XYZ file of C-alpha atoms in Angstrom:
686
model
C -2.414 26.731 9.633
C 1.193 27.813 9.363
C 3.152 25.905 6.764
C 6.700 25.359 7.876
C 9.005 24.258 5.080
C 12.707 23.769 4.769
C 15.463 25.306 2.743
C 16.517 22.667 0.235
C 19.076 24.714 -1.624
C 21.330 25.728 1.200
C 21.555 22.329 2.872
C 23.555 20.144 0.580
C 24.083 21.752 -2.787
C 26.085 24.637 -4.244
C 25.054 25.958 -7.616
C 27.081 27.534 -10.420
C 26.243 31.085 -9.286
C 28.162 31.545 -6.025
C 27.126 35.169 -5.567
C 23.427 34.523 -5.382
C 21.774 34.509 -1.986
C 18.967 31.964 -1.895
C 17.309 33.565 1.112
C 16.884 36.887 -0.692
C 14.892 35.164 -3.386
C 11.978 34.740 -0.994
C 11.159 38.412 -1.381
C 11.647 38.400 -5.162
C 8.670 39.508 -7.278
C 8.890 36.196 -9.137
C 7.419 33.068 -7.508
C 9.858 30.967 -5.547
C 9.566 28.103 -8.027
C 11.023 30.463 -10.676
C 13.784 31.800 -8.427
C 14.623 28.542 -6.673
C 18.267 27.798 -5.916
C 19.401 31.347 -6.791
C 18.806 31.355 -10.543
C 15.831 31.828 -12.847
C 13.839 28.813 -13.964
C 11.324 28.683 -16.804
C 7.621 28.824 -16.114
C 5.961 25.810 -14.533
C 4.808 24.503 -17.898
C 8.370 24.056 -19.067
C 9.885 23.390 -15.662
C 8.594 19.857 -15.778
C 11.277 18.887 -18.289
C 14.061 21.004 -16.821
C 17.043 19.118 -15.473
C 18.920 20.837 -12.684
C 22.652 20.244 -12.675
C 23.760 20.191 -9.068
C 27.036 19.471 -7.348
C 27.465 18.560 -3.733
C 29.863 19.749 -1.114
C 30.928 18.308 2.199
C 28.842 19.763 4.997
C 30.038 20.790 8.413
C 29.383 18.441 11.333
C 25.636 18.260 11.878
C 25.676 19.501 15.432
C 26.948 22.901 14.285
C 25.453 22.905 10.794
C 23.318 26.007 10.231
C 21.774 24.934 6.940
C 18.474 23.339 7.954
C 16.235 26.384 8.119
C 12.478 26.518 7.826
C 10.462 29.339 6.361
C 6.846 30.452 6.704
C 5.384 32.390 3.793
C 3.865 35.820 4.403
C 0.761 34.803 2.487
C 0.254 31.831 4.773
C 0.745 34.042 7.820
C -1.881 36.519 6.629
C -4.369 33.792 5.748
C -4.050 32.096 9.123
C -3.741 35.194 11.326
C -7.315 34.816 12.491
C -6.927 31.165 13.423
C -3.609 31.691 15.189
C -5.327 33.790 17.818
C -6.975 30.585 18.986
C -4.409 27.985 17.865
C -0.981 27.418 19.298
C 1.762 25.009 18.275
C 3.176 22.357 20.563
C 6.941 22.349 20.291
C 7.437 19.119 22.252
C 5.637 16.810 19.793
C 6.061 15.928 16.113
C 3.570 13.722 14.268
C 5.007 12.231 11.083
C 4.094 9.530 8.572
C 6.720 7.649 6.603
C 5.423 7.170 3.057
C 7.023 5.683 -0.048
C 6.635 3.263 -2.908
C 6.773 -0.443 -2.071
C 10.292 -1.776 -1.312
C 11.893 1.656 -0.997
C 12.876 0.915 2.609
C 10.319 2.582 4.901
C 10.066 -0.178 7.505
C 13.834 -0.773 7.549
C 14.372 2.946 8.130
C 11.901 2.872 11.045
C 13.857 -0.077 12.500
C 17.041 2.000 12.478
C 15.262 4.997 14.044
C 13.926 2.804 16.852
C 17.318 1.239 17.550
C 19.154 4.548 17.675
C 16.515 6.038 19.970
C 17.290 3.343 22.556
C 13.806 1.875 22.349
C 15.320 -1.573 22.865
C 17.930 -2.799 25.345
C 21.455 -3.231 24.050
C 21.272 -7.002 24.632
C 17.694 -7.385 23.352
C 17.113 -9.523 20.247
C 15.133 -7.547 17.668
C 13.918 -9.162 14.465
C 14.123 -7.412 11.104
C 11.203 -5.190 10.024
C 9.790 -5.222 13.538
C 6.897 -2.961 12.500
C 5.628 -5.690 10.146
C 4.090 -7.704 12.983
C 1.361 -9.392 10.916
C 2.138 -12.958 9.714
C 1.121 -12.176 6.134
C 3.274 -9.027 6.166
C 6.332 -10.982 7.222
C 5.708 -13.735 4.660
C 5.187 -11.359 1.749
C 7.742 -8.762 2.843
C 5.297 -5.860 2.475
C 3.497 -3.547 4.884
C -0.299 -3.959 4.773
C -1.553 -2.166 7.906
C -0.307 1.187 9.161
C 1.214 1.075 12.657
C 2.077 3.634 15.323
C 5.180 3.975 17.428
C 7.075 6.837 19.033
C 10.629 7.826 19.923
C 12.125 10.517 22.128
C 14.704 12.921 20.717
C 16.120 15.822 22.759
C 13.183 15.859 25.208
C 10.675 15.902 22.325
C 8.320 13.107 21.373
C 8.167 12.028 17.718
C 5.086 9.956 16.850
C 5.936 7.823 13.808
C 3.379 6.050 11.615
C 4.671 3.388 9.213
C 2.378 3.173 6.174
C 1.885 0.599 3.373
C 3.776 1.163 0.136
C 1.569 -0.828 -2.225
C -1.000 1.141 -4.214
C -3.792 -1.311 -3.313
C -3.544 -0.151 0.309
C -3.657 3.564 -0.513
C -6.772 3.865 1.656
C -4.607 3.246 4.736
C -2.306 6.117 3.718
C -5.208 8.505 3.050
C -6.590 7.904 6.549
C -3.241 8.298 8.283
C -2.533 11.689 6.702
C -5.327 13.100 8.914
C -3.182 12.395 12.002
C 0.102 14.061 11.036
C 1.606 17.465 10.212
C 4.413 16.264 7.974
C 5.748 13.288 6.063
C 9.078 11.647 5.363
C 8.947 10.881 1.640
C 11.352 7.955 1.177
C 12.680 7.569 -2.381
C 15.012 4.865 -3.689
C 18.390 6.258 -4.781
C 18.246 4.337 -8.088
C 14.582 4.079 -9.031
C 13.579 7.590 -8.007
C 9.901 8.584 -7.685
C 7.595 5.676 -8.564
C 3.778 5.484 -9.038
C 2.952 5.131 -5.332
C 5.412 7.944 -4.535
C 3.319 10.190 -6.741
C 0.039 9.075 -5.135
C 1.066 9.587 -1.501
C 2.838 12.874 -2.265
C -0.247 14.196 -4.042
C -2.394 13.415 -0.996
C 0.138 14.947 1.419
C 0.362 18.162 -0.604
C -3.448 18.421 -0.686
C -3.411 18.312 3.123
C -0.741 21.044 3.116
C 1.767 18.895 4.992
C 5.474 19.693 5.246
C 7.677 17.219 3.355
C 11.207 15.984 4.091
C 12.604 13.953 1.178
C 14.790 11.008 2.230
C 16.901 9.510 -0.571
C 17.280 5.995 0.814
C 19.598 3.112 -0.147
C 22.303 5.646 -0.997
C 24.897 2.862 -0.617
C 23.656 1.021 -3.740
C 26.415 0.749 -6.378
C 24.317 2.399 -9.105
C 22.874 5.160 -6.889
C 22.157 8.418 -8.726
C 21.132 10.960 -6.070
C 21.222 14.054 -8.320
C 18.794 12.453 -10.777
C 16.474 11.377 -7.931
C 16.399 14.862 -6.370
C 15.706 16.500 -9.750
C 12.961 13.971 -10.554
C 11.374 14.541 -7.145
C 11.468 18.309 -7.624
C 9.795 17.942 -11.036
C 7.154 15.733 -9.414
C 6.420 18.495 -6.876
C 5.908 20.949 -9.743
C 3.657 18.527 -11.669
C 1.472 18.124 -8.567
C 1.048 21.922 -8.275
C 2.916 22.170 -4.985
C 3.251 25.621 -3.442
C 6.567 27.481 -3.594
C 7.204 26.651 0.067
C 6.499 22.939 -0.470
C 8.869 22.836 -3.464
C 11.584 24.239 -1.175
C 11.954 20.858 0.542
C 14.778 19.533 2.707
C 16.724 16.576 1.276
C 18.380 13.943 3.455
C 20.518 11.075 2.146
C 20.317 7.836 4.105
C 21.073 4.143 4.250
C 18.321 2.618 6.367
C 19.962 -0.793 6.679
C 23.234 0.773 7.930
C 21.471 3.373 10.085
C 23.310 6.356 8.567
C 22.117 9.704 7.201
C 23.617 12.972 6.029
C 23.025 16.225 4.214
C 25.305 15.116 1.393
C 25.374 11.862 -0.531
C 29.161 11.746 -0.184
C 29.388 12.484 3.519
C 27.031 10.492 5.739
C 27.116 10.802 9.516
C 27.664 7.701 11.656
C 24.020 7.701 12.738
C 20.602 9.133 11.815
C 21.235 12.411 13.668
C 20.773 14.585 10.545
C 17.403 12.920 9.894
C 16.157 13.473 13.477
C 17.331 17.078 13.389
C 15.531 17.686 10.078
C 12.301 16.283 11.526
C 12.509 18.616 14.521
C 13.335 21.731 12.506
C 11.388 21.213 9.304
C 8.136 19.562 10.390
C 5.974 21.831 12.549
C 4.415 20.761 15.820
C 0.655 20.193 15.872
C -1.545 23.304 15.816
C -3.947 22.888 18.743
C -6.726 24.666 20.533
C -5.754 23.707 24.082
C -8.634 25.542 25.775
C -11.221 24.585 23.157
C -13.869 21.895 23.246
C -12.640 18.318 23.012
C -12.268 16.957 19.451
C -10.636 13.716 18.337
C -11.098 11.993 14.970
C -11.051 8.174 15.087
C -8.614 7.414 12.272
C -7.949 3.756 12.997
C -9.631 0.911 14.887
C -8.001 -2.035 16.659
C -9.629 -4.869 18.583
C -8.497 -6.438 21.842
C -10.139 -9.523 23.382
C -10.196 -7.913 26.823
C -10.608 -4.201 26.057
C -12.878 -4.477 23.014
C -12.684 -1.855 20.275
C -9.834 0.639 20.552
C -10.091 3.937 18.653
C -6.808 5.523 17.569
C -6.467 9.128 16.487
C -4.948 12.527 17.124
C -6.468 14.880 19.680
C -7.233 18.113 17.777
C -8.471 20.256 20.661
C -9.027 20.159 24.413
C -7.904 17.566 26.950
C -9.097 13.948 27.093
C -9.147 12.235 30.499
C -9.649 8.671 31.672
C -13.233 8.085 32.858
C -14.497 11.182 31.027
C -18.025 11.347 29.606
C -17.901 12.233 25.904
C -20.145 12.597 22.888
C -19.503 10.480 19.767
C -20.563 12.316 16.595
C -20.733 11.470 12.912
C -20.518 13.985 10.110
C -24.319 14.127 9.951
C -24.504 15.608 13.470
C -26.120 12.468 14.841
C -24.512 11.980 18.253
C -24.573 9.518 21.120
C -22.991 9.539 24.576
C -20.215 7.286 25.885
C -17.535 7.078 28.557
C -13.791 6.630 28.126
C -12.826 3.620 30.262
C -9.102 3.538 29.476
C -6.644 5.844 27.745
C -3.285 4.993 26.174
C -0.466 6.894 24.498
C 2.345 5.502 22.364
C 5.738 5.420 24.010
C 8.588 3.670 22.278
C 7.249 0.396 20.922
C 4.192 -0.101 23.104
C 0.976 1.449 24.366
C 1.293 2.991 27.820
C -1.710 3.833 30.071
C -2.305 7.546 30.637
C -4.599 9.525 32.916
C -4.987 12.413 30.453
C -3.864 13.417 26.958
C -3.424 16.980 25.711
C -4.287 18.186 22.225
C -1.706 17.388 19.560
C -0.762 13.899 20.769
C -1.821 10.571 19.247
C -3.702 8.307 21.649
C -5.800 5.144 21.880
C -9.240 5.225 23.525
C -11.121 2.241 25.037
C -14.692 1.961 26.258
C -16.657 3.023 23.146
C -17.685 -0.367 21.794
C -19.575 0.859 18.723
C -17.179 3.546 17.487
C -16.402 3.594 13.755
C -13.547 5.052 11.718
C -14.314 8.664 10.798
C -16.420 9.422 13.892
C -15.475 12.256 16.254
C -15.039 11.910 20.024
C -16.161 15.335 21.228
C -16.968 17.307 24.357
C -20.212 16.190 26.011
C -21.817 19.641 25.946
C -20.125 21.762 23.258
C -18.634 19.109 20.957
C -18.909 19.381 17.170
C -17.866 16.746 14.581
C -14.732 17.056 12.483
C -14.873 16.554 8.689
C -15.300 12.890 7.718
C -12.477 10.895 6.143
C -12.755 10.523 2.372
C -10.965 7.832 0.368
C -10.918 7.110 -3.351
C -13.411 4.741 -4.944
C -12.600 1.031 -5.566
C -11.777 -0.125 -9.103
C -11.954 -3.954 -8.927
C -14.696 -6.296 -7.677
C -14.923 -10.029 -6.954
C -17.813 -12.325 -6.051
C -17.647 -14.242 -2.738
C -20.026 -17.179 -2.269
C -20.455 -20.236 -0.062
C -18.524 -23.367 -0.967
C -20.591 -25.640 -3.233
C -17.921 -28.236 -4.066
C -18.269 -31.923 -3.000
C -15.550 -31.313 -0.382
C -17.537 -28.636 1.467
C -17.165 -28.645 5.262
C -14.161 -30.973 5.377
C -11.545 -28.382 6.332
C -13.321 -25.140 7.265
C -14.986 -24.077 10.488
C -17.226 -21.299 9.081
C -19.052 -22.388 5.918
C -22.506 -20.749 5.914
C -23.593 -17.533 4.188
C -24.373 -15.989 7.607
C -20.757 -16.557 8.698
C -19.570 -15.008 5.444
C -21.843 -11.959 5.782
C -20.805 -11.300 9.392
C -17.094 -11.498 8.555
C -17.389 -9.136 5.577
C -19.390 -6.670 7.705
C -16.598 -6.633 10.297
C -14.047 -5.960 7.564
C -15.976 -2.871 6.447
C -15.622 -1.357 9.921
C -11.850 -1.128 9.544
C -11.248 -1.128 5.802
C -12.709 2.113 4.469
C -11.507 1.566 0.890
C -13.544 -1.662 0.578
C -17.246 -2.044 -0.259
C -19.572 -5.057 0.052
C -22.888 -5.486 -1.779
C -25.387 -8.333 -2.070
C -25.001 -10.511 -5.148
C -27.516 -12.176 -7.444
C -28.339 -14.858 -4.865
C -28.682 -14.802 -1.071
C -25.358 -16.592 -0.607
C -23.289 -14.353 -2.927
C -21.590 -11.077 -2.027
C -19.814 -8.606 -4.316
C -16.622 -7.282 -2.671
C -15.024 -4.191 -4.248
C -11.492 -2.970 -3.524
C -8.616 -0.849 -4.781
C -6.969 -3.766 -6.600
C -6.638 -7.526 -6.764
C -4.054 -7.629 -3.958
C -6.341 -5.572 -1.692
C -9.053 -8.246 -1.912
C -6.574 -11.160 -1.918
C -5.208 -10.116 1.479
C -8.779 -10.221 2.862
C -9.248 -13.712 1.381
C -5.982 -14.912 2.933
C -6.937 -13.516 6.352
C -10.369 -15.167 6.216
C -8.803 -18.453 5.167
C -6.482 -18.427 8.170
C -9.400 -17.659 10.470
C -11.136 -20.903 9.424
C -13.504 -19.685 6.695
C -14.354 -21.813 3.685
C -15.834 -20.169 0.575
C -15.517 -19.649 -3.168
C -14.258 -16.620 -5.089
C -14.970 -15.585 -8.655
C -12.554 -13.884 -11.085
C -11.695 -10.193 -10.578
C -13.626 -7.725 -12.723
C -13.102 -4.008 -13.254
C -15.746 -1.500 -12.151
C -16.852 0.470 -15.212
C -18.712 3.774 -15.327
C -21.171 5.172 -17.835
C -20.999 8.949 -18.376
C -23.123 10.692 -21.070
C -23.974 7.268 -22.555
C -20.256 6.498 -22.972
C -18.735 3.457 -21.307
C -15.629 4.329 -19.296
C -13.184 1.905 -17.681
C -10.352 2.465 -15.175
C -6.837 3.009 -16.516
C -3.629 2.565 -14.553
C -0.046 3.676 -14.932
C 2.171 0.587 -15.166
C 5.934 0.842 -14.728
C 8.089 -2.115 -15.722
C 11.773 -2.482 -14.928
C 13.182 -5.168 -17.228
C 16.634 -6.221 -18.543
C 17.261 -5.130 -22.121
C 17.409 -8.685 -23.497
C 13.791 -9.353 -22.414
C 12.372 -5.960 -23.335
C 10.924 -7.085 -26.688
C 8.812 -9.863 -25.167
C 7.483 -7.540 -22.444
C 6.617 -4.748 -24.908
C 4.745 -7.245 -27.107
C 2.809 -8.587 -24.111
C 1.739 -5.108 -22.937
C 0.768 -4.130 -26.493
C -1.617 -7.101 -26.723
C -3.338 -5.848 -23.575
C -4.029 -2.373 -25.041
C -1.162 -0.692 -23.202
C 0.224 2.588 -24.571
C 3.876 3.369 -23.865
C 4.628 7.002 -23.010
C 8.136 6.797 -21.533
C 11.223 4.609 -21.834
C 14.639 5.189 -20.282
C 17.735 3.306 -19.175
C 18.334 2.864 -15.447
C 21.822 3.011 -13.945
C 24.658 0.770 -15.057
C 22.804 -2.508 -14.550
C 21.569 -2.781 -18.155
C 17.888 -2.443 -17.271
C 15.198 -0.449 -19.055
C 12.409 1.463 -17.365
C 9.088 1.384 -19.281
C 5.963 3.418 -18.488
C 2.562 2.454 -19.861
C -1.000 3.654 -19.582
C -3.056 0.481 -19.647
C -6.669 -0.529 -18.855
C -7.061 -2.232 -15.485
C -8.546 -5.199 -17.391
C -5.214 -5.663 -19.109
C -3.429 -5.953 -15.751
C -5.492 -8.945 -14.606
C -3.173 -11.936 -14.883
C -0.344 -9.774 -16.234
C 2.139 -10.233 -13.381
C 2.730 -13.946 -13.993
C 2.800 -13.447 -17.767
C 5.485 -10.768 -17.469
C 7.564 -12.926 -15.121
C 7.358 -15.784 -17.632
C 8.281 -13.531 -20.572
C 11.265 -12.044 -18.710
C 12.370 -15.284 -17.003
C 11.541 -13.877 -13.577
C 13.610 -10.687 -13.918
C 10.954 -7.992 -14.554
C 9.465 -5.806 -11.801
C 5.917 -4.530 -12.364
C 4.309 -1.673 -10.416
C 0.899 -0.154 -11.064
C -1.286 2.616 -9.710
C -4.734 3.925 -10.639
C -4.672 6.920 -12.995
C -8.152 7.827 -14.221
C -11.243 6.611 -16.060
C -11.043 6.603 -19.855
C -12.906 5.314 -22.930
C -13.506 1.568 -23.266
C -10.414 0.130 -24.966
C -12.167 -2.756 -26.705
C -12.060 -6.516 -26.271
C -8.846 -8.196 -25.204
C -7.690 -11.716 -24.397
C -5.904 -12.162 -21.081
C -5.324 -15.938 -21.341
C -4.461 -17.926 -24.444
C -4.528 -21.463 -23.032
C -7.413 -23.527 -21.684
C -7.695 -25.692 -18.564
C -7.422 -29.414 -17.890
C -10.599 -30.470 -16.044
C -11.202 -33.711 -14.143
C -14.400 -35.438 -15.334
C -14.348 -38.056 -12.565
C -13.787 -37.857 -8.811
C -11.439 -39.952 -6.729
C -7.732 -40.137 -5.879
C -5.191 -39.280 -8.566
C -2.833 -42.066 -9.663
C 0.657 -42.081 -11.152
C -0.621 -44.139 -14.089
C -3.247 -41.543 -15.055
C -0.995 -38.547 -14.433
C 1.802 -39.946 -16.611
C -0.512 -39.850 -19.638
C -2.271 -36.614 -18.599
C 0.948 -34.593 -18.315
C 1.399 -34.934 -22.076
C -1.640 -32.669 -22.461
C -0.203 -29.771 -20.465
C 1.131 -28.773 -17.042
C -0.616 -30.238 -13.991
C -1.382 -28.647 -10.613
C -1.561 -31.957 -8.738
C 0.602 -35.024 -8.103
C -0.381 -38.647 -7.362
C -2.425 -39.454 -4.254
C -4.471 -36.229 -4.284
C -8.248 -36.295 -3.904
C -10.076 -34.542 -6.741
C -13.726 -34.093 -7.678
C -15.627 -33.802 -10.931
C -15.185 -30.329 -12.444
C -11.953 -29.518 -10.602
C -9.232 -27.806 -12.643
C -6.150 -30.019 -12.434
C -3.832 -28.318 -14.925
C -3.199 -25.922 -17.824
C -3.990 -27.202 -21.309
C -1.232 -26.670 -23.867
C -3.780 -25.410 -26.428
C -6.728 -22.974 -26.333
C -9.959 -24.465 -25.004
C -10.628 -26.779 -22.071
C -9.943 -30.520 -22.084
C -11.656 -33.045 -19.799
C -9.555 -35.976 -18.629
C -9.433 -38.647 -15.941
C -6.554 -38.308 -13.455
C -7.949 -41.116 -11.248
C -7.703 -43.939 -13.796
C -6.037 -47.099 -12.429
C -3.952 -49.584 -14.319
C -5.924 -52.716 -15.118
C -4.401 -55.775 -13.367
C -5.271 -58.600 -15.844
C -3.113 -61.644 -16.605
C -1.698 -59.989 -19.706
C -0.583 -56.941 -17.732
C 0.583 -58.769 -14.603
C 4.292 -58.467 -15.414
C 6.375 -55.909 -13.555
C 5.368 -52.234 -13.596
C 7.094 -49.837 -15.945
C 8.950 -47.010 -14.158
C 7.003 -43.761 -14.576
C 8.704 -40.358 -14.539
C 6.348 -37.589 -13.430
C 6.864 -33.865 -13.891
C 6.875 -31.633 -10.812
C 3.365 -30.152 -10.460
C 2.864 -26.396 -10.583
C 2.526 -24.865 -7.132
C 0.065 -21.977 -7.506
C -0.455 -19.575 -4.619
C -3.750 -17.829 -3.867
C -2.658 -14.777 -5.900
C -1.682 -16.988 -8.849
C -5.023 -18.821 -8.795
C -7.024 -15.588 -8.749
C -4.971 -14.251 -11.666
C -5.418 -17.512 -13.597
C -9.191 -18.092 -13.483
C -11.546 -16.935 -16.241
C -15.205 -15.933 -16.263
C -16.512 -19.529 -15.976
C -14.100 -20.603 -13.214
C -13.915 -20.278 -9.409
C -11.281 -20.532 -6.681
C -12.230 -22.752 -3.732
C -10.595 -21.370 -0.581
C -10.292 -23.479 2.590
C -7.949 -23.230 5.616
C -5.646 -25.956 4.259
C -6.267 -26.073 0.492
C -6.698 -23.820 -2.524
C -8.395 -25.454 -5.500
C -9.830 -24.211 -8.777
C -12.962 -25.533 -10.434
C -15.377 -24.805 -13.259
C -18.420 -22.781 -12.261
C -21.395 -25.216 -12.349
C -23.778 -22.353 -13.235
C -21.953 -21.796 -16.518
C -21.940 -25.511 -17.372
C -25.734 -25.599 -16.918
C -26.126 -22.635 -19.275
C -23.930 -24.260 -21.922
C -25.932 -27.519 -21.744
C -29.233 -25.790 -22.550
C-alpha cells in the first residue's frame, strides 16, 4: 500500500538554517529522521531527549498556500509495485478516525466539522457533543462507543469515525483502525501527548496509517504549542515510526470556536486548513474494484425492525442490495446469506443505497447471525480477510444473581438464565470483553480492559431492568517460568503543587515508582508519571481526589506484565454493617454517625448484613440503624432536636472501588447497595 505522508517542516515552521531545503533531504543518504527539518539530528537513541527549538511564521492565506505537500517513499513504491497493478486509489473518498486522549476535544471538534459542512440547517437546534448520543455518554461527558458520520468537502466524501478516548475502551479504537486509511491525532495544547495518545498512535502506526496531528484547544491561556509538537515528534520516534510517518502535518485548532490554521498565531476563520490537510495528506482507500467482493464486519448495531446491522469498509468489489453473499470466518468456515438492505453514511444519518463501491463505509442488513470480525465475501470466489485482534483484558469481576432479602422488588430480570443471555449478547459486540463460568451455576466471571469498562456494562444492564450482584475487581495475573506476573500501568497525575506531597505518599504506599516529574504551564500544577501495579489503582481515584481536595486528575493505561510487587493495602478503614433489618430512624442514626460516615439517611429500608457506612477505624463494626426511641413515661417529654450529617452519596463507580474481598455491590434498576458476602461470613463462623 502506498503511504502518503505530509511535509511537517515546510507548513508552519522556519528553522535557524534558512538556506537548507527540506525537500532535498528526502534523497539524503541519512534517514529522514536524522535530516528532518533541514539539519542533522542525533541517532534515534538520543533523539528521544532532543528538544527542537522552533519558531513560527505567519502563513499565506490557505486557499493559495503551497505548503501542505505529501510524499511517497521510493522504498514503499518498490515494495507495493506488485499490488498496485491490481489496486487503485479512490480520490473521491477519505476514511479517517479521530483519536485522542480523553477530554482532548475529539467530539467537540467533530461538532464543528459537521456544522461547517452544512450538515444541519442554519435554524436547526443542535445540542453539544452531538456524536455522544448514548445517555451514559452524555451524563459522564465521555465517548464510549465509536460512531460514524460523513461530510462533503469539494465534491469529496469524508467518512469520519469518532472514537473513545478512555483507555478502558481501547478495543473500540483497535477495531475502528481496520476501516480507515488515516487518523487525526488530537492533542491538547497544554497537556501534550498523554497515555491514551501513545496507545492509539502506536496502533495506527502498526497499521501504517497516515497521521495528521491536530493541536487542539490552542486558545487556552497556558497553551504551549512548540512543546506539544516536540513531544509528539519524540513520541513518534519512541514508537519506531518510519521516516515518512515522522514527517507529519501539524494543524492548530480550537474545536469549540471552529477555527484552525497552519500556525498557532494565525488561525483561519473556519476549519478550512484542517479539511484541506485531510484531503491532501490522507490517501484515498486502496481498492480492487474488479476483484471479488470483500467486506470486514468491524461493528455491529441492532435495530428492532431491521435486526442486526453489520458496519464495515468495502475492501474489494461492489456490494448490491438483494445480492447473495458468503459469510466467512478466519477459519474458512462459510455460510450463505442475502443482503436485504444497504445503507451508506451521508451527513448525520444512514441513507439507503442500491450499491456500494469498494473503499466506502456501509451498513448491511439481512444477515441475522453475523459477528464482528467475519467477512462478507463473493458467493463463488470470496475469501476471508484477516480477523480483528484486540489486546487481552487485565481486570475481572464476578457477576451473580441477587441473593439479598430485597431480591425481585425492583428488577425485571433476576434469574441466572437472564444474566447469562445478556452477557452472551454483550460478547457479540464487545470484543475486548470475556465471560467465563464461575464456581457456581449462577456466577459468571467477566473480564475487561479496566474497571470502567466493566462498570459501563453494569450501568447499561441496570437501566435495562436487570438485578444482580457484583464482586470486587481483581487483576488477571500470569505465571511464566514459575514466576508470578501481574499487570502494570502507567499512571499520570496532574496535581497542584500544594497537594503534591500527599499524592506522592499515597502512590508510594501502593507500590508506584515515579519515573518523571515536570511543571505544567503557568497554572502551578505538577505532572507526575508513575509505573504502578494495576492492583494499586483499584480504589485509587477517590483516594487521590480526597488527598488533593478534588483538584488532581488521574489517567492510566496498561503498560506490560511485570514481577509481583508484593502485598499492599488499598483500604485502611472498615465498614459499618447493619445487624438488624427494618427502616432506619433518626434516633439510631444520630448515635451511629459518631462511629463514622453513613451512606443512608432516616426512613431507608435496610437488611441484615447491608453496609450502611464507613467505620472511622480499621475493621468492621456492626450496629443497629433501625433502633427506635422507647416511649415510656420517663421519656414521654418532648423530643430532643437531632442534627444529622448529610449521608455520603456513592455512585456505582464509587461502590465498586470501595468494596473489599468479602463485600458485594447489589445492583438494581433504582438502587445501588453494598453488603457483606454471606459466603465469607459462613467461612469465618466455622
